[in-house]
Short mmCIF file of C-alpha atoms in Angstrom, two decimals:
data_model
loop_
_atom_site.label_atom_id
_atom_site.label_comp_id
_atom_site.label_asym_id
_atom_site.label_seq_id
_atom_site.Cartn_x
_atom_site.Cartn_y
_atom_site.Cartn_z
CA UNK A 210 114.46 80.50 187.25
CA UNK A 211 116.64 78.95 184.65
CA UNK A 212 120.12 80.60 183.96
CA UNK A 213 119.08 80.80 180.35
CA UNK A 214 115.86 83.05 181.53
CA UNK A 215 118.15 85.08 183.25
CA UNK A 216 120.53 85.79 180.25
CA UNK A 217 117.17 86.60 178.02
CA UNK A 218 116.00 88.72 180.49
CA UNK A 219 119.44 90.61 181.15
CA UNK A 220 119.94 91.25 177.90
CA UNK A 221 116.50 92.81 177.26
CA UNK A 222 117.11 95.39 179.74
CA UNK A 223 120.86 96.53 178.64
CA UNK A 224 119.07 96.80 175.21
CA UNK A 225 116.53 98.99 176.42
CA UNK A 226 118.95 100.80 178.06
CA UNK A 227 121.39 101.34 174.86
CA UNK A 228 118.06 102.12 172.70
CA UNK A 229 117.83 105.84 171.60
CA UNK A 230 115.40 108.10 173.65
CA UNK A 231 112.34 109.32 171.47
CA UNK A 232 113.88 113.28 171.94
CA UNK A 233 117.26 111.78 169.97
CA UNK A 234 114.75 110.26 167.02
CA UNK A 235 112.76 113.81 166.97
CA UNK A 236 116.05 116.00 166.76
CA UNK A 237 115.29 118.75 164.72
CA UNK A 238 117.55 119.83 161.74
CA UNK A 239 119.79 122.96 161.67
CA UNK A 240 118.94 124.67 159.31
CA UNK A 241 116.11 123.00 158.02
CA UNK A 242 115.96 120.56 155.28
CA UNK A 243 115.40 121.88 151.60
CA UNK A 244 112.12 120.29 149.70
CA UNK A 245 112.84 116.52 148.62
CA UNK A 246 114.87 115.64 152.12
CA UNK A 247 113.70 114.26 155.60
CA UNK A 248 114.88 115.03 158.91
CA UNK A 249 115.80 111.91 160.50
CA UNK A 250 117.83 111.80 163.86
CA UNK A 251 119.12 115.66 163.23
CA UNK A 252 119.90 115.06 159.56
CA UNK A 253 118.52 115.36 156.22
CA UNK A 254 118.22 112.51 154.63
CA UNK A 255 116.77 112.16 150.72
CA UNK A 256 114.24 109.48 150.03
CA UNK A 257 115.80 109.18 146.82
CA UNK A 258 118.48 106.31 146.67
CA UNK A 259 120.51 106.78 144.84
CA UNK A 260 120.97 110.62 145.21
CA UNK A 261 119.72 112.55 142.23
CA UNK A 262 121.82 113.83 139.31
CA UNK A 263 122.92 117.34 139.01
CA UNK A 264 119.40 119.22 137.80
CA UNK A 265 117.01 117.19 139.22
CA UNK A 266 115.47 117.21 142.38
CA UNK A 267 114.20 114.75 144.37
CA UNK A 268 110.02 114.61 145.10
CA UNK A 269 108.61 112.90 148.35
CA UNK A 270 107.41 109.99 146.90
CA UNK A 271 111.26 108.65 145.85
CA UNK A 272 111.41 109.90 142.14
CA UNK A 273 114.32 111.81 140.26
CA UNK A 274 112.47 114.93 138.38
CA UNK A 275 114.31 117.93 136.11
CA UNK A 276 114.60 120.79 137.58
CA UNK A 277 112.55 122.18 134.61
CA UNK A 278 109.34 119.70 135.04
CA UNK A 279 106.11 121.22 135.19
CA UNK A 280 105.44 118.87 138.28
CA UNK A 281 107.67 121.29 140.38
CA UNK A 282 105.97 124.17 142.07
CA UNK A 283 107.44 127.78 140.36
CA UNK A 284 106.46 130.95 140.49
CA UNK A 285 105.04 132.20 137.11
CA UNK A 286 103.29 135.59 135.85
CA UNK A 287 100.41 135.83 133.90
CA UNK A 288 101.23 136.77 130.53
CA UNK A 289 99.48 139.59 129.07
CA UNK A 290 97.50 138.33 125.39
CA UNK A 291 99.16 139.55 122.36
CA UNK A 292 95.78 141.10 121.03
CA UNK A 293 95.51 143.29 124.03
CA UNK A 294 99.20 144.42 122.97
CA UNK A 295 98.65 144.65 119.59
CA UNK A 296 95.50 146.98 119.99
CA UNK A 297 97.12 149.30 122.56
CA UNK A 298 100.53 149.68 120.09
CA UNK A 299 98.14 150.42 117.25
CA UNK A 300 96.13 152.90 118.94
CA UNK A 301 99.17 154.56 120.49
CA UNK A 302 101.33 154.67 117.34
CA UNK A 303 98.11 156.27 115.11
CA UNK A 304 97.57 158.92 117.89
CA UNK A 305 101.38 159.67 117.92
CA UNK A 306 101.42 160.21 114.66
CA UNK A 307 98.55 162.77 114.75
CA UNK A 308 100.61 164.06 117.41
CA UNK A 309 103.76 164.63 115.26
CA UNK A 310 101.88 166.38 112.62
CA UNK A 311 100.23 168.75 115.33
CA UNK A 312 103.64 169.67 116.59
CA UNK A 313 104.77 170.58 112.98
CA UNK A 314 101.80 172.73 112.43
CA UNK A 315 102.26 174.27 115.94
CA UNK A 316 106.02 175.11 115.40
CA UNK A 317 105.97 175.94 111.81
CA UNK A 318 103.09 178.77 112.53
CA UNK A 319 105.30 180.23 115.20
CA UNK A 320 108.62 180.04 112.56
CA UNK A 321 105.97 181.78 110.23
CA UNK A 322 105.09 184.77 112.89
CA UNK A 323 109.10 185.17 113.58
CA UNK A 324 109.57 185.66 109.65
CA UNK A 325 106.53 187.97 109.23
CA UNK A 326 107.75 189.99 112.48
CA UNK A 327 111.07 190.23 110.78
CA UNK A 328 110.11 190.95 107.00
CA UNK A 329 108.20 193.49 109.41
CA UNK A 330 110.89 195.56 110.70
CA UNK A 331 113.11 195.39 107.51
CA UNK A 332 110.35 197.06 105.96
CA UNK A 333 109.94 199.87 108.97
CA UNK A 334 113.63 200.53 108.73
CA UNK A 335 113.63 200.89 104.83
CA UNK A 336 110.58 203.56 105.07
CA UNK A 337 112.72 205.38 107.69
CA UNK A 338 115.36 205.65 105.19
CA UNK A 339 113.28 206.45 101.86
CA UNK A 340 110.46 208.69 104.03
CA UNK A 341 107.52 206.56 102.41
CA UNK A 342 105.61 204.94 105.58
CA UNK A 343 103.91 201.81 104.56
CA UNK A 344 104.13 200.06 108.17
CA UNK A 345 102.58 201.44 111.30
CA UNK A 346 106.28 201.75 112.97
CA UNK A 347 105.65 204.54 115.58
CA UNK A 348 106.07 202.53 118.88
CA UNK A 349 107.54 198.89 119.22
CA UNK A 350 105.09 198.34 121.67
CA UNK A 351 101.94 198.49 119.59
CA UNK A 352 103.14 195.27 117.62
CA UNK A 353 102.92 191.45 118.82
CA UNK A 354 106.51 191.55 120.01
CA UNK A 355 106.52 187.98 121.44
CA UNK A 356 103.05 187.32 120.05
CA UNK A 357 101.98 184.53 119.06
CA UNK A 358 105.34 182.98 118.77
CA UNK A 359 105.99 182.18 122.62
CA UNK A 360 102.04 181.01 123.06
CA UNK A 361 102.39 178.72 120.07
CA UNK A 362 105.74 177.43 121.15
CA UNK A 363 104.72 176.64 124.77
CA UNK A 364 101.33 174.86 123.08
CA UNK A 365 103.85 172.86 120.79
CA UNK A 366 105.87 171.69 124.04
CA UNK A 367 102.35 170.78 125.82
CA UNK A 368 101.43 168.60 122.48
CA UNK A 369 105.05 167.27 122.57
CA UNK A 370 104.80 165.53 125.85
CA UNK A 371 100.94 164.73 126.04
CA UNK A 372 102.10 162.15 122.92
CA UNK A 373 105.19 160.79 123.65
CA UNK A 374 104.90 160.03 127.33
CA UNK A 375 101.67 157.93 126.83
CA UNK A 376 103.27 156.21 123.99
CA UNK A 377 106.61 155.87 126.05
CA UNK A 378 104.16 153.96 128.39
CA UNK A 379 102.93 151.80 125.90
CA UNK A 380 106.11 150.54 124.38
CA UNK A 381 107.28 150.30 128.24
CA UNK A 382 103.90 147.71 128.77
CA UNK A 383 104.80 145.92 125.63
CA UNK A 384 108.21 145.21 126.89
CA UNK A 385 107.34 143.30 130.17
CA UNK A 386 104.61 141.29 128.27
CA UNK A 387 107.42 140.02 126.40
CA UNK A 388 107.18 142.23 122.92
CA UNK A 389 110.45 143.90 123.29
CA UNK A 390 109.48 147.06 120.34
CA UNK A 391 112.40 149.30 119.41
CA UNK A 392 114.45 149.78 122.39
CA UNK A 393 117.18 152.05 120.09
CA UNK A 394 113.59 153.67 119.23
CA UNK A 395 112.75 154.60 122.38
CA UNK A 396 116.43 155.85 122.97
CA UNK A 397 116.19 157.94 119.90
CA UNK A 398 112.76 159.29 121.25
CA UNK A 399 114.35 159.89 124.96
CA UNK A 400 116.98 161.67 123.42
CA UNK A 401 115.00 163.68 121.03
CA UNK A 402 112.63 164.59 123.60
CA UNK A 403 115.28 165.56 126.33
CA UNK A 404 116.71 168.19 123.59
CA UNK A 405 113.44 169.67 122.35
CA UNK A 406 112.36 170.22 125.51
CA UNK A 407 115.74 172.16 126.30
CA UNK A 408 115.30 174.17 123.18
CA UNK A 409 112.03 175.12 123.55
CA UNK A 410 112.64 176.69 127.06
CA UNK A 411 115.41 178.59 125.69
CA UNK A 412 113.48 179.54 122.87
CA UNK A 413 110.57 180.48 124.84
CA UNK A 414 112.64 182.03 127.53
CA UNK A 415 114.08 184.65 125.54
CA UNK A 416 111.31 185.31 123.84
CA UNK A 417 109.87 186.56 127.07
CA UNK A 418 113.05 188.35 128.27
CA UNK A 419 113.77 189.95 125.03
CA UNK A 420 110.24 190.89 123.19
CA UNK A 421 111.87 192.94 120.91
CA UNK A 422 114.36 190.92 119.41
CA UNK A 423 114.09 188.81 116.60
CA UNK A 424 115.55 185.37 116.24
CA UNK A 425 116.34 183.60 113.54
CA UNK A 426 113.60 181.03 112.26
CA UNK A 427 116.18 178.27 111.61
CA UNK A 428 115.96 177.66 115.51
CA UNK A 429 112.19 177.24 115.10
CA UNK A 430 112.75 174.51 112.26
CA UNK A 431 115.51 172.59 114.44
CA UNK A 432 113.05 172.84 117.63
CA UNK A 433 110.32 171.49 114.73
CA UNK A 434 113.06 168.64 113.33
CA UNK A 435 113.61 167.52 116.58
CA UNK A 436 110.01 167.28 118.01
CA UNK A 437 108.93 165.34 114.86
CA UNK A 438 111.69 162.50 115.17
CA UNK A 439 110.84 161.90 118.85
CA UNK A 440 107.30 161.37 117.92
CA UNK A 441 107.96 159.45 114.73
CA UNK A 442 110.60 157.24 116.81
CA UNK A 443 107.84 156.71 119.78
CA UNK A 444 105.07 155.79 116.69
CA UNK A 445 107.21 153.31 114.71
CA UNK A 446 107.75 151.82 118.36
CA UNK A 447 104.39 151.06 118.97
CA UNK A 448 103.66 149.70 115.91
CA UNK A 449 106.63 147.82 116.12
CA UNK A 450 105.30 146.14 119.41
CA UNK A 451 102.02 145.81 117.94
CA UNK A 452 103.44 143.65 114.65
CA UNK A 453 105.66 141.48 116.80
CA UNK A 454 102.07 140.71 119.04
CA UNK A 455 100.14 140.26 115.45
CA UNK A 456 102.63 137.39 114.89
CA UNK A 457 102.44 135.71 117.90
CA UNK A 458 98.74 135.99 117.95
CA UNK A 459 98.54 133.97 114.51
CA UNK A 460 100.79 130.92 114.96
CA UNK A 461 98.60 128.26 114.90
CA UNK A 462 99.83 124.43 116.23
CA UNK A 463 98.38 121.23 114.59
CA UNK A 464 98.23 117.97 117.02
CA UNK A 465 97.54 114.88 115.18
CA UNK A 466 96.83 111.92 116.91
CA UNK A 467 96.85 108.65 114.50
CA UNK A 468 95.32 105.76 114.76
CA UNK A 469 92.70 105.34 117.66
CA UNK A 470 90.63 102.48 116.62
CA UNK A 471 89.25 100.48 113.75
CA UNK A 472 92.14 103.15 111.36
CA UNK A 473 90.36 106.52 113.00
CA UNK A 474 92.46 109.20 113.43
CA UNK A 475 91.92 111.94 115.93
CA UNK A 476 93.42 115.60 114.48
CA UNK A 477 93.18 118.57 117.05
CA UNK A 478 93.24 121.96 115.22
CA UNK A 479 93.45 125.49 117.17
CA UNK A 480 95.52 128.75 118.16
CA UNK A 481 97.48 128.11 121.39
CA UNK A 482 98.87 130.96 123.35
#
């Protein structure tokens, strides 16, 4: 064997011995490489050369794309159709307005009953002083006492809760769907609801514990005003959310492409949501 062949054989054996083993090439990367990077010999290498600029990401084929590119898979939440928000807001606004009228009617009836009982007590006192009885004032138990004021006040509080809570849920639904409505109106409604329920509970407890006592009608008027503000604010919030959804549902975009061939033009008109 010649010296040249021996030299070639020795060189081949040396290179084979110095070459990295497959286990080194397949060494894993810790931590794992992010999307768009490949793990080579324990290092994360980007297929994009030169590296992508700030605000871009490297695709597997070596192309740099902006982070907001639609080709990048990003999780998205399905948007609620504007028509559904519009219908829900209108329906809730109308029913809440009717609820406000019912609440005012019930509290107003309780105030009139309280005023009537107060007037009867004054007349009884005058009858005792003058000696000419007009009212049956022989026993306070025989009169209505806290009836019907207490049941009317309880029914009004139930109406307030029954209409305000669903209206608040409708406003929250529209807000999550992208139609903020009136956040200030929701805050006013929440404060008014808390004040009204506390006032009604306090007055109702006083009526129950002190049935022979008469309370000034302005307490009922205060309750009526707070409840009306609460429900009107809720109705306005619902109508405002429906109005915002209506404006988006009526947005119309026109796309026109021209010319195409032989002077022809293509126009696309439609409603995009």
